[in-house]
Short mmCIF file of C-alpha atoms in Angstrom, two decimals:
data_model
loop_
_atom_site.label_atom_id
_atom_site.label_comp_id
_atom_site.label_asym_id
_atom_site.label_seq_id
_atom_site.Cartn_x
_atom_site.Cartn_y
_atom_site.Cartn_z
CA ILE D 1408 113.66 71.13 142.67
CA GLY D 1409 113.29 74.47 144.46
CA GLY D 1410 116.43 75.78 142.74
CA ILE D 1411 115.14 74.74 139.30
CA THR D 1412 111.79 76.46 139.96
CA ILE D 1413 113.54 79.70 140.93
CA LEU D 1414 115.73 79.51 137.80
CA VAL D 1415 112.75 78.97 135.48
CA PHE D 1416 110.88 81.85 137.13
CA ALA D 1417 113.90 84.15 136.75
CA MET D 1418 114.34 83.25 133.07
CA ARG D 1419 110.66 83.90 132.40
CA ASN D 1420 110.86 87.34 134.02
CA PHE D 1421 113.99 88.09 132.00
CA ARG D 1422 112.20 87.28 128.72
CA ILE D 1423 109.23 89.48 129.71
CA THR D 1424 111.61 92.36 130.52
CA LEU D 1425 113.35 92.00 127.15
CA THR D 1426 110.00 92.04 125.36
CA MET D 1427 108.91 95.20 127.19
CA LEU D 1428 112.18 96.94 126.35
CA ALA D 1429 111.87 95.95 122.70
CA ASN D 1430 108.36 97.36 122.55
CA ILE D 1431 109.46 100.63 124.12
CA SER D 1432 112.31 100.93 121.61
CA ASP D 1433 110.05 100.21 118.65
CA SER D 1434 107.46 102.76 119.73
CA THR D 1435 110.00 105.58 119.59
CA GLN D 1436 111.16 104.85 116.03
CA PRO D 1437 109.73 106.56 112.94
CA ALA D 1438 107.95 104.46 110.33
CA GLN D 1439 110.68 102.93 108.18
CA THR D 1440 109.61 99.35 107.56
CA ASP D 1441 108.49 97.95 104.23
CA SER D 1442 105.73 95.95 105.92
CA LYS D 1443 102.29 96.26 104.38
CA GLY D 1444 100.72 95.95 107.81
CA ASN D 1445 99.80 99.65 107.90
CA ILE D 1446 98.11 99.81 104.48
CA PHE D 1447 94.33 99.86 104.79
CA THR D 1448 91.58 99.22 102.27
CA GLY D 1449 88.63 99.37 104.67
CA ILE D 1450 87.48 102.71 106.07
CA THR D 1451 86.46 101.34 109.47
CA LYS D 1452 89.93 99.87 110.03
CA VAL D 1453 91.66 103.24 109.95
CA PRO D 1454 93.20 104.15 113.35
CA ARG D 1455 91.18 106.69 115.33
CA ASN D 1456 94.20 108.57 116.67
CA ILE D 1457 95.44 110.12 113.43
CA ASP D 1458 96.37 113.81 113.38
CA ALA D 1459 95.85 114.52 109.68
CA ILE D 1460 94.84 113.05 106.33
CA PHE D 1461 96.97 113.55 103.22
CA VAL D 1462 95.34 113.24 99.79
CA LEU D 1463 97.90 112.89 97.02
CA GLY D 1464 97.39 114.70 93.72
CA GLY D 1465 97.50 112.57 90.63
CA GLY D 1466 97.26 114.57 87.44
CA VAL D 1467 95.78 117.54 85.63
CA PRO D 1468 92.22 118.38 86.73
CA ILE D 1469 89.43 118.39 84.17
CA SER D 1470 88.08 121.56 85.79
CA LEU D 1471 88.39 123.30 89.15
CA TYR D 1472 85.88 120.97 90.78
CA GLU D 1473 86.87 117.87 88.80
CA PRO D 1474 90.21 116.26 89.55
CA PRO D 1475 90.89 113.05 87.59
CA LEU D 1476 88.44 110.26 88.45
CA TYR D 1477 91.04 108.27 90.37
CA VAL D 1478 91.85 111.38 92.44
CA GLN D 1479 88.15 111.89 93.05
CA GLN D 1480 88.19 108.39 94.56
CA ARG D 1481 91.03 109.42 96.86
CA CYS D 1482 89.01 112.45 97.94
CA ASP D 1483 85.87 110.35 98.47
CA ASP D 1484 87.85 108.00 100.71
CA ALA D 1485 89.33 110.94 102.62
CA ALA D 1486 85.82 112.30 103.19
CA ALA D 1487 84.61 108.90 104.42
CA VAL D 1488 87.47 108.77 106.94
CA TRP D 1489 86.86 112.41 107.92
CA HIS D 1490 83.22 111.62 108.77
CA LEU D 1491 84.32 108.83 111.13
CA PHE D 1492 85.57 111.44 113.58
CA THR D 1493 82.42 112.88 115.09
CA ASP D 1494 84.30 114.42 118.04
CA ARG D 1495 86.72 116.57 116.03
CA GLU D 1496 87.56 117.88 112.58
CA ILE D 1497 90.61 116.05 111.23
CA PRO D 1498 92.80 118.33 109.09
CA ILE D 1499 93.02 117.33 105.43
CA LEU D 1500 96.09 118.31 103.42
CA THR D 1501 95.71 117.97 99.65
CA LEU D 1502 99.02 117.63 97.84
CA SER D 1503 100.66 118.70 94.60
CA ALA D 1504 100.99 121.75 92.41
CA GLY D 1505 100.94 119.81 89.16
CA THR D 1506 102.56 117.20 86.97
CA ALA D 1507 105.54 117.44 84.65
CA HIS D 1508 103.84 115.26 82.06
CA LEU D 1509 101.03 117.57 80.87
CA PRO D 1510 100.24 121.31 80.69
CA GLN D 1511 98.57 122.89 83.69
CA LEU D 1512 94.86 123.59 83.85
CA LEU D 1513 94.43 127.38 83.73
CA SER D 1514 91.75 129.55 85.28
CA ASN D 1515 89.73 132.09 83.30
CA GLU D 1516 92.39 134.62 84.25
CA GLY D 1517 95.16 132.40 82.85
CA LEU D 1518 96.53 131.36 86.25
CA PRO D 1519 97.39 127.76 87.16
CA VAL D 1520 94.76 125.69 88.96
CA TRP D 1521 96.87 123.53 91.25
CA GLU D 1522 96.04 119.85 91.62
CA SER D 1523 95.70 120.34 95.35
CA THR D 1524 93.32 123.26 94.79
CA SER D 1525 91.11 121.07 92.60
CA SER D 1526 91.06 118.32 95.25
CA ALA D 1527 90.11 120.86 97.92
CA ALA D 1528 87.39 122.29 95.66
CA TYR D 1529 86.02 118.79 95.04
CA LEU D 1530 85.90 118.11 98.79
CA LYS D 1531 84.05 121.38 99.31
CA LYS D 1532 81.52 120.92 96.52
CA LYS D 1533 80.71 117.22 96.86
CA HIS D 1534 81.32 116.55 100.55
CA LYS D 1535 80.80 120.01 102.08
CA ILE D 1536 84.18 119.80 103.76
CA GLU D 1537 85.98 123.14 103.77
CA SER D 1538 87.04 123.83 107.34
CA ASN D 1539 90.51 122.57 108.26
CA VAL D 1540 91.41 121.78 104.62
CA TYR D 1541 94.89 122.86 103.54
CA VAL D 1542 96.77 122.77 100.24
CA GLU D 1543 100.39 122.02 99.40
CA THR D 1544 101.25 123.89 96.19
CA THR D 1545 104.99 123.35 95.67
CA SER D 1546 105.48 119.76 94.53
CA TYR D 1547 105.42 118.25 91.04
CA ASP D 1548 106.03 114.60 91.90
CA THR D 1549 105.66 112.14 94.77
CA ILE D 1550 109.10 112.89 96.22
CA GLY D 1551 108.14 116.56 96.32
CA ASN D 1552 104.76 115.62 97.85
CA ALA D 1553 106.54 114.02 100.79
CA PHE D 1554 109.36 116.54 101.18
CA PHE D 1555 107.23 119.69 101.03
CA ALA D 1556 104.41 118.19 103.09
CA ARG D 1557 106.95 117.58 105.82
CA THR D 1558 109.04 120.77 105.58
CA SER D 1559 106.14 123.18 104.96
CA HIS D 1560 103.51 121.56 107.17
CA THR D 1561 104.07 118.65 109.55
CA ASP D 1562 107.46 119.64 110.99
CA ILE D 1563 105.95 123.05 111.79
CA ILE D 1564 102.40 122.32 112.92
CA GLY D 1565 103.17 119.09 114.78
CA TRP D 1566 101.06 116.49 112.95
CA ARG D 1567 102.74 113.15 113.65
CA LYS D 1568 100.15 110.40 113.05
CA ILE D 1569 99.26 110.70 109.39
CA LEU D 1570 96.97 108.80 107.02
CA ILE D 1571 98.20 108.99 103.43
CA ILE D 1572 95.67 108.26 100.68
CA THR D 1573 96.42 107.27 97.10
CA ASN D 1574 95.33 104.63 94.59
CA GLU D 1575 96.53 101.04 94.60
CA PHE D 1576 98.60 101.55 91.43
CA HIS D 1577 100.50 104.37 93.14
CA MET D 1578 100.80 102.86 96.61
CA ALA D 1579 104.14 101.01 96.48
CA ARG D 1580 106.10 104.07 95.33
CA THR D 1581 104.17 106.38 97.65
CA LYS D 1582 104.93 104.22 100.67
CA ALA D 1583 108.60 103.87 99.74
CA ILE D 1584 108.96 107.64 99.39
CA PHE D 1585 106.99 108.71 102.47
CA ASP D 1586 108.63 106.06 104.66
CA TRP D 1587 112.00 107.36 103.44
CA ILE D 1588 111.34 111.10 103.86
CA PHE D 1589 109.34 110.91 107.08
CA GLY D 1590 111.62 108.24 108.50
CA ILE D 1591 114.62 110.56 108.57
CA GLY D 1592 115.50 111.55 112.13
CA ASN D 1593 113.73 110.58 115.31
CA ASN D 1594 110.66 112.81 114.99
CA GLY D 1595 108.02 110.33 116.10
CA TYR D 1596 106.17 110.10 112.79
CA GLN D 1597 103.66 107.26 112.50
CA LEU D 1598 102.47 106.77 108.94
CA HIS D 1599 99.41 104.85 107.82
CA TYR D 1600 98.24 104.37 104.26
CA PHE D 1601 94.86 103.94 102.61
CA SER D 1602 94.70 102.27 99.22
CA SER D 1603 91.91 103.66 97.02
CA LYS D 1604 90.39 101.73 94.14
CA ASN D 1605 91.82 102.16 90.67
CA ILE D 1606 89.06 103.86 88.72
CA GLY D 1607 89.06 106.10 85.66
CA LEU D 1608 91.91 104.41 83.76
CA ASP D 1609 91.58 101.88 80.97
CA GLU D 1610 93.59 98.65 81.13
CA GLU D 1611 96.41 99.88 78.90
CA ALA D 1612 96.87 103.14 80.79
CA LEU D 1613 96.77 101.30 84.11
CA ALA D 1614 99.35 98.76 82.90
CA ALA D 1615 101.66 101.53 81.66
CA ARG D 1616 101.32 103.40 84.94
CA ARG D 1617 101.97 100.28 87.02
CA GLU D 1618 105.15 99.57 85.05
CA HIS D 1619 106.32 103.13 85.59
CA GLU D 1620 105.50 102.99 89.30
CA GLU D 1621 107.34 99.69 89.76
CA ARG D 1622 110.54 101.03 88.25
CA SER D 1623 110.32 104.21 90.29
CA ALA D 1624 109.67 102.37 93.57
CA ILE D 1625 112.78 100.25 92.99
CA THR D 1626 114.86 103.36 92.31
CA VAL D 1627 113.66 104.94 95.56
CA SER D 1628 114.24 101.85 97.71
CA GLN D 1629 117.57 100.75 96.24
CA LYS D 1630 119.23 104.03 95.24
CA LEU D 1631 117.73 107.19 96.69
CA ALA D 1632 116.76 106.20 100.24
CA PRO D 1633 120.11 104.52 101.05
CA ARG D 1634 122.07 107.46 99.63
CA TYR D 1635 120.17 110.47 101.01
CA GLN D 1636 119.69 109.90 104.72
CA THR D 1637 119.38 113.39 106.18
CA MET D 1638 116.94 116.17 105.32
CA GLU D 1639 119.86 118.35 104.19
CA GLN D 1640 120.98 115.62 101.79
CA VAL D 1641 117.43 115.27 100.44
CA TRP D 1642 117.22 119.05 100.01
CA LYS D 1643 120.45 119.01 98.01
CA PHE D 1644 119.22 116.12 95.87
CA ILE D 1645 115.95 117.90 95.12
CA ASN D 1646 117.51 121.29 94.37
CA GLU D 1647 120.73 120.16 92.70
CA ASN D 1648 119.84 116.88 90.92
CA HIS D 1649 116.09 116.47 90.52
CA ASP D 1650 114.74 117.29 87.03
CA LEU D 1651 111.66 119.10 88.37
CA TYR D 1652 113.31 121.41 90.93
CA THR D 1653 116.87 122.12 89.74
CA SER D 1654 117.30 125.53 88.11
CA GLN D 1655 119.40 124.50 85.10
CA LYS D 1656 117.33 121.41 84.39
CA LEU D 1657 114.16 123.49 84.52
CA ILE D 1658 115.68 125.97 82.07
CA ALA D 1659 116.64 123.13 79.74
CA GLY D 1660 113.24 121.54 80.15
CA ALA D 1661 111.53 124.75 79.11
CA THR D 1662 113.25 124.58 75.73
CA GLU D 1663 112.86 120.86 75.06
CA ALA D 1664 109.92 118.63 74.16
CA ASN D 1665 108.22 116.62 76.93
CA ASN D 1666 110.21 113.41 77.33
CA VAL D 1667 107.19 111.22 78.11
CA ARG D 1668 106.54 109.48 74.79
CA ASN D 1669 104.21 106.79 76.07
CA GLU D 1670 100.74 108.13 75.37
CA LYS D 1671 99.12 105.57 77.66
CA LEU D 1672 101.37 106.69 80.50
CA LYS D 1673 100.42 110.30 79.77
CA ALA D 1674 96.77 109.27 79.96
CA SER D 1675 97.32 108.21 83.57
CA TYR D 1676 98.18 111.79 84.55
CA GLY D 1677 94.75 113.33 84.00
CA GLY D 1678 93.63 116.19 81.83
CA ARG D 1679 91.23 116.14 78.90
CA ASN D 1680 91.77 113.98 75.83
CA ASP D 1681 92.22 117.01 73.58
CA GLU D 1682 95.09 118.20 75.80
CA ARG D 1683 96.85 114.86 75.48
CA ASP D 1684 96.51 114.35 71.74
CA GLY D 1685 97.35 117.94 70.82
CA SER D 1686 93.99 118.68 69.17
#
């Protein structure tokens, strides 16, 4: 009986040791899972140890202080999270230069008003948040959002625990892309996501956008992420293959009509109605 007791005790300690080792291993890995366990919809459930908040752009602003309504919701949610931290000012990084689907909003001087600039202006005007707000002004799609946020900001400044905010209709593709880009290498990134409500789109536009997002998320998960597994490979893909960043494709695109024919899909990328219908 004494021998059996010793054996049981030893096996129990062995299982505990294995569990501890597994936990240590997991804690050193970047976020790469497809689990929805780190997608939040309630402000109070957001982890209190985040280093920065990312607010994704989502289309042409109506004016400097008016991003599309669904982007305003993203900004409102970012402000609500920001106010949770009474002991420190959490940096907010607004993302995106623009969209490939519609003309840019221009200032009175004829210069582009970046999507990220409009989001930052909205945060300043409505929520009085202007300190520690930064803008990413290079990207024109969600892949660019992730790549340039990492290469121009987080890899340099050291933010590692990041809350990424976008709308529900955009979440699956966003998570697939950010998990892919930020999961490359062992850099200790811990990504969390906040799903904002879908507001400002009618049912047809929302359905068209969801269909587009579904197809794109599948392409990322099944084709791009498995193929491009280092940051150098992603850089080459973006600069040698991607329609929005490759020199020859940009030249061709400047001489061809916009290839987005679905007007309802266009409507999900912001701007004023008169810009979308050509009037």
